[in-house]
Structure formats: structure tokens, C-alpha cells
CSV table of C-alpha atoms in Angstrom, one decimal:
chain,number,residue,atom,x,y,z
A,1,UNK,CA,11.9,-3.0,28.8
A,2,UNK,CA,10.8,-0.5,26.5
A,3,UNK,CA,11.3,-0.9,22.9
A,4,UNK,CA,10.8,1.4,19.8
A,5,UNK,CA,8.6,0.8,16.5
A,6,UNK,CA,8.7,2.1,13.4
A,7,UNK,CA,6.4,3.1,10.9
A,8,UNK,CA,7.5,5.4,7.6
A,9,UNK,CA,5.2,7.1,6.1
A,10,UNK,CA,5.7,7.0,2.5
A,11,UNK,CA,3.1,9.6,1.2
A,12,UNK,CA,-0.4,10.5,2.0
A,13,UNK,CA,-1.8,7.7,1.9
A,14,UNK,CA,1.0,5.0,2.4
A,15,UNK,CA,3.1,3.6,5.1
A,16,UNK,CA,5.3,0.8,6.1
A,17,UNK,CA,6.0,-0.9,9.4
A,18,UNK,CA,6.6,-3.8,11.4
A,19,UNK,CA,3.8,-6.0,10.3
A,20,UNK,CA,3.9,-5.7,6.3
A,21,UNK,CA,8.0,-6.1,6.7
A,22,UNK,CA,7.4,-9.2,8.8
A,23,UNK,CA,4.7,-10.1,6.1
A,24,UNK,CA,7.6,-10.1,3.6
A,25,UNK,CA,9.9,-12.2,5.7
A,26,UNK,CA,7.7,-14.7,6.3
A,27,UNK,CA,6.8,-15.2,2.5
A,28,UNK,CA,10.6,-15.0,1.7
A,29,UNK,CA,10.9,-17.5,4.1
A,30,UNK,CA,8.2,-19.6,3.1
A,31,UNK,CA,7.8,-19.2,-0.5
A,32,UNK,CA,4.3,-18.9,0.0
A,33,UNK,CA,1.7,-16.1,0.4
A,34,UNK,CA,-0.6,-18.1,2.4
A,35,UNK,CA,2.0,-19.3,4.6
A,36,UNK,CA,3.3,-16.0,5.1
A,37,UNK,CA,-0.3,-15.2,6.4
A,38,UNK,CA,-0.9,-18.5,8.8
A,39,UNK,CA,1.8,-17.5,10.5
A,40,UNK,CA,0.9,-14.1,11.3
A,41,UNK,CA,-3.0,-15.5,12.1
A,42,UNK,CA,-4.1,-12.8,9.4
A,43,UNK,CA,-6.1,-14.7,5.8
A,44,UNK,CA,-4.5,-14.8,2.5
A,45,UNK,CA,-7.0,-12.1,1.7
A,46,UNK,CA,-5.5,-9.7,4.0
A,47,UNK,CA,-2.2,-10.8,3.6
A,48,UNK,CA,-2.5,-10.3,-0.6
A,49,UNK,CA,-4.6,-6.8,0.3
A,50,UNK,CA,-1.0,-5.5,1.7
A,51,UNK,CA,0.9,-6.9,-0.8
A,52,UNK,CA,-0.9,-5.0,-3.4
A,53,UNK,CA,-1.0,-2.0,-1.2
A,54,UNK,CA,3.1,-2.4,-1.3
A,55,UNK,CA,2.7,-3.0,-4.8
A,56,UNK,CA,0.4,0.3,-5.2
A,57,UNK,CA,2.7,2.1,-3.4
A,58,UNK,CA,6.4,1.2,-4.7
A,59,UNK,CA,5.0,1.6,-7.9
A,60,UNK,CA,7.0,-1.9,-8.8
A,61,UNK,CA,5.7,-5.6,-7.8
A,62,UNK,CA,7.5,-6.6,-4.1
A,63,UNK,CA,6.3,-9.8,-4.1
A,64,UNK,CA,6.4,-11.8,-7.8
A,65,UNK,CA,3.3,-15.1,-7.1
A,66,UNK,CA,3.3,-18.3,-9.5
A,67,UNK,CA,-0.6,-19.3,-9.2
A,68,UNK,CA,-1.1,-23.3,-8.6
A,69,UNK,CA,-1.2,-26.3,-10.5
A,70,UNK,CA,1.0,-29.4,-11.0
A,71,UNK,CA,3.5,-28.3,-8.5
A,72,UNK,CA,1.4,-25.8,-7.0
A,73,UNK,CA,2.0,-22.1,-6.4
A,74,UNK,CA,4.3,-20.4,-4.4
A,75,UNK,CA,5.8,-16.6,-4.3
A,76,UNK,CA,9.1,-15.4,-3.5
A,77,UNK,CA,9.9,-11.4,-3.4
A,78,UNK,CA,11.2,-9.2,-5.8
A,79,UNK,CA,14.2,-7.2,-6.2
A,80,UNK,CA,12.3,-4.2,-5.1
A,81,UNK,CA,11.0,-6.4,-1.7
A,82,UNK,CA,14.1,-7.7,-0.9
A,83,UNK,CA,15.6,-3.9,-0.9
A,84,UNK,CA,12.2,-2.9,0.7
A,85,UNK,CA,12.9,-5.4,3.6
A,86,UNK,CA,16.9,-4.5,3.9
A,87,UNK,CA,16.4,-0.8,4.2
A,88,UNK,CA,13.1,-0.5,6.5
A,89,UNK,CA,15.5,-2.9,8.8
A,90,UNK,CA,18.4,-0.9,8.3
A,91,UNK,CA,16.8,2.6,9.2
A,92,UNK,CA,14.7,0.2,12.3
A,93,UNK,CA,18.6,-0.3,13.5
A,94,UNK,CA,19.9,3.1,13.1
A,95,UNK,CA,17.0,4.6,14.8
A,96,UNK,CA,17.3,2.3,17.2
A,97,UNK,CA,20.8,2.8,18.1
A,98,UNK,CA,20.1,6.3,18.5
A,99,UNK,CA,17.5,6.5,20.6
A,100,UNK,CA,19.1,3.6,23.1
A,101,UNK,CA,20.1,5.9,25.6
A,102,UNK,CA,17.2,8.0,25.7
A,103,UNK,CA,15.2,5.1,26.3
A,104,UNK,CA,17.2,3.7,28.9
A,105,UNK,CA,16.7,7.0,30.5
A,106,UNK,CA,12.7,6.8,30.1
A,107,UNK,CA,12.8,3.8,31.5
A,108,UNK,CA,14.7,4.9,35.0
A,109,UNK,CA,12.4,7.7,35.0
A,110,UNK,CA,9.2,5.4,35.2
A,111,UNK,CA,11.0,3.1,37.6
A,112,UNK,CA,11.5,6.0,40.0
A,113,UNK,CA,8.1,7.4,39.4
């Protein structure tokens, strides 16, 4: 079945999509940066690149990080990355709702094809 993706460009040089939103579920989740990253197969270096692109690009922290020690480390998101998350999935919903039928359409026409 076909499905649709999203990706919003923010300006120039910034976008958003699937895979930096799921990066913030999965440290919401998890509490955890690295977590968030072993679960996606990416490193913690990648996975902290796109948080500080999302940082760069909100202009405000999404994801607040407590480094290690005693009770180790751990991260949780922000205000700003919880609102971040809500409203890429809410527009991913909407858009997908409106395009349902049109899809369903496509797909007919490649099964006839």
C-alpha cells in the first residue's frame, strides 16, 4: 500500500521529517540520547548532530541532556520538542487524511497498469 512522508522545510537550510521526529520519540521515551540512537542503528554522534541541528534551527533547546555521573545521564525534551513532535504529527495526519483518496486512486491505477 502506498503511504505518504513528510518533510517541512523550515528555511534554507533546515528541514524536519520522519527520522529526527522519530529521533525525539525515542529519547522521550527512553530518557536517553544514546538510547534514542541504538534504536534507530544511527551513533550518539549522529544522533546529538540532529539534535543540535533542531536546536540551531528552533532557535530554542528541543532536547534539555543531564551529562553522567553518580546516577548517570539521561535527556528528556523540552517544551519546545514536545510541541515540535505534536505539531509535525498533527500536520503528518491532516496531510494524510487529505490525500487518502488520491492515493487510493494511485494505487488502482498502478494495479490496472
Amino acid at each position: 500500500m502506498a503511504s505518504l512522508s513528510l518533510r517541512i522545510n523550515l528555511d534554507p537550510d533546515g528541514k524536519i521529517g520522519p527520522g529526527k521526529i522519530e529521533l525525539l520519540e525515542h529519547i522521550a521515551a527512553f530518557g536517553s540520547i544514546s538510547a534514542g540512537a541504538r534504536i534507530m542503528k544511527m551513533s550518539y554522534k549522529h544522533a546529538w548532530d540532529l539534535v543540535e541541528e533542531m536546536n540551531r534551527l528552533f532557535g530554542k533547546p528541543v532536547v534539555a541532556a543531564q551529562t553522567g555521573g553518580k546516577r548517570g545521564g539521561g535527556a528528556q525534551l523540552t517544551p519546545v520538542g514536545l510541541a515540535v513532535v505534536s505539531r509535525f504529527r498533527a500536520i503528518e495526519r491532516a496531510a494524510t487524511a487529505a490525500a487518502e483518496q488520491h492515493i487510493v486512486a494511485l494505487q488502482k491505477e498502478i494495479a490496472i497498469a
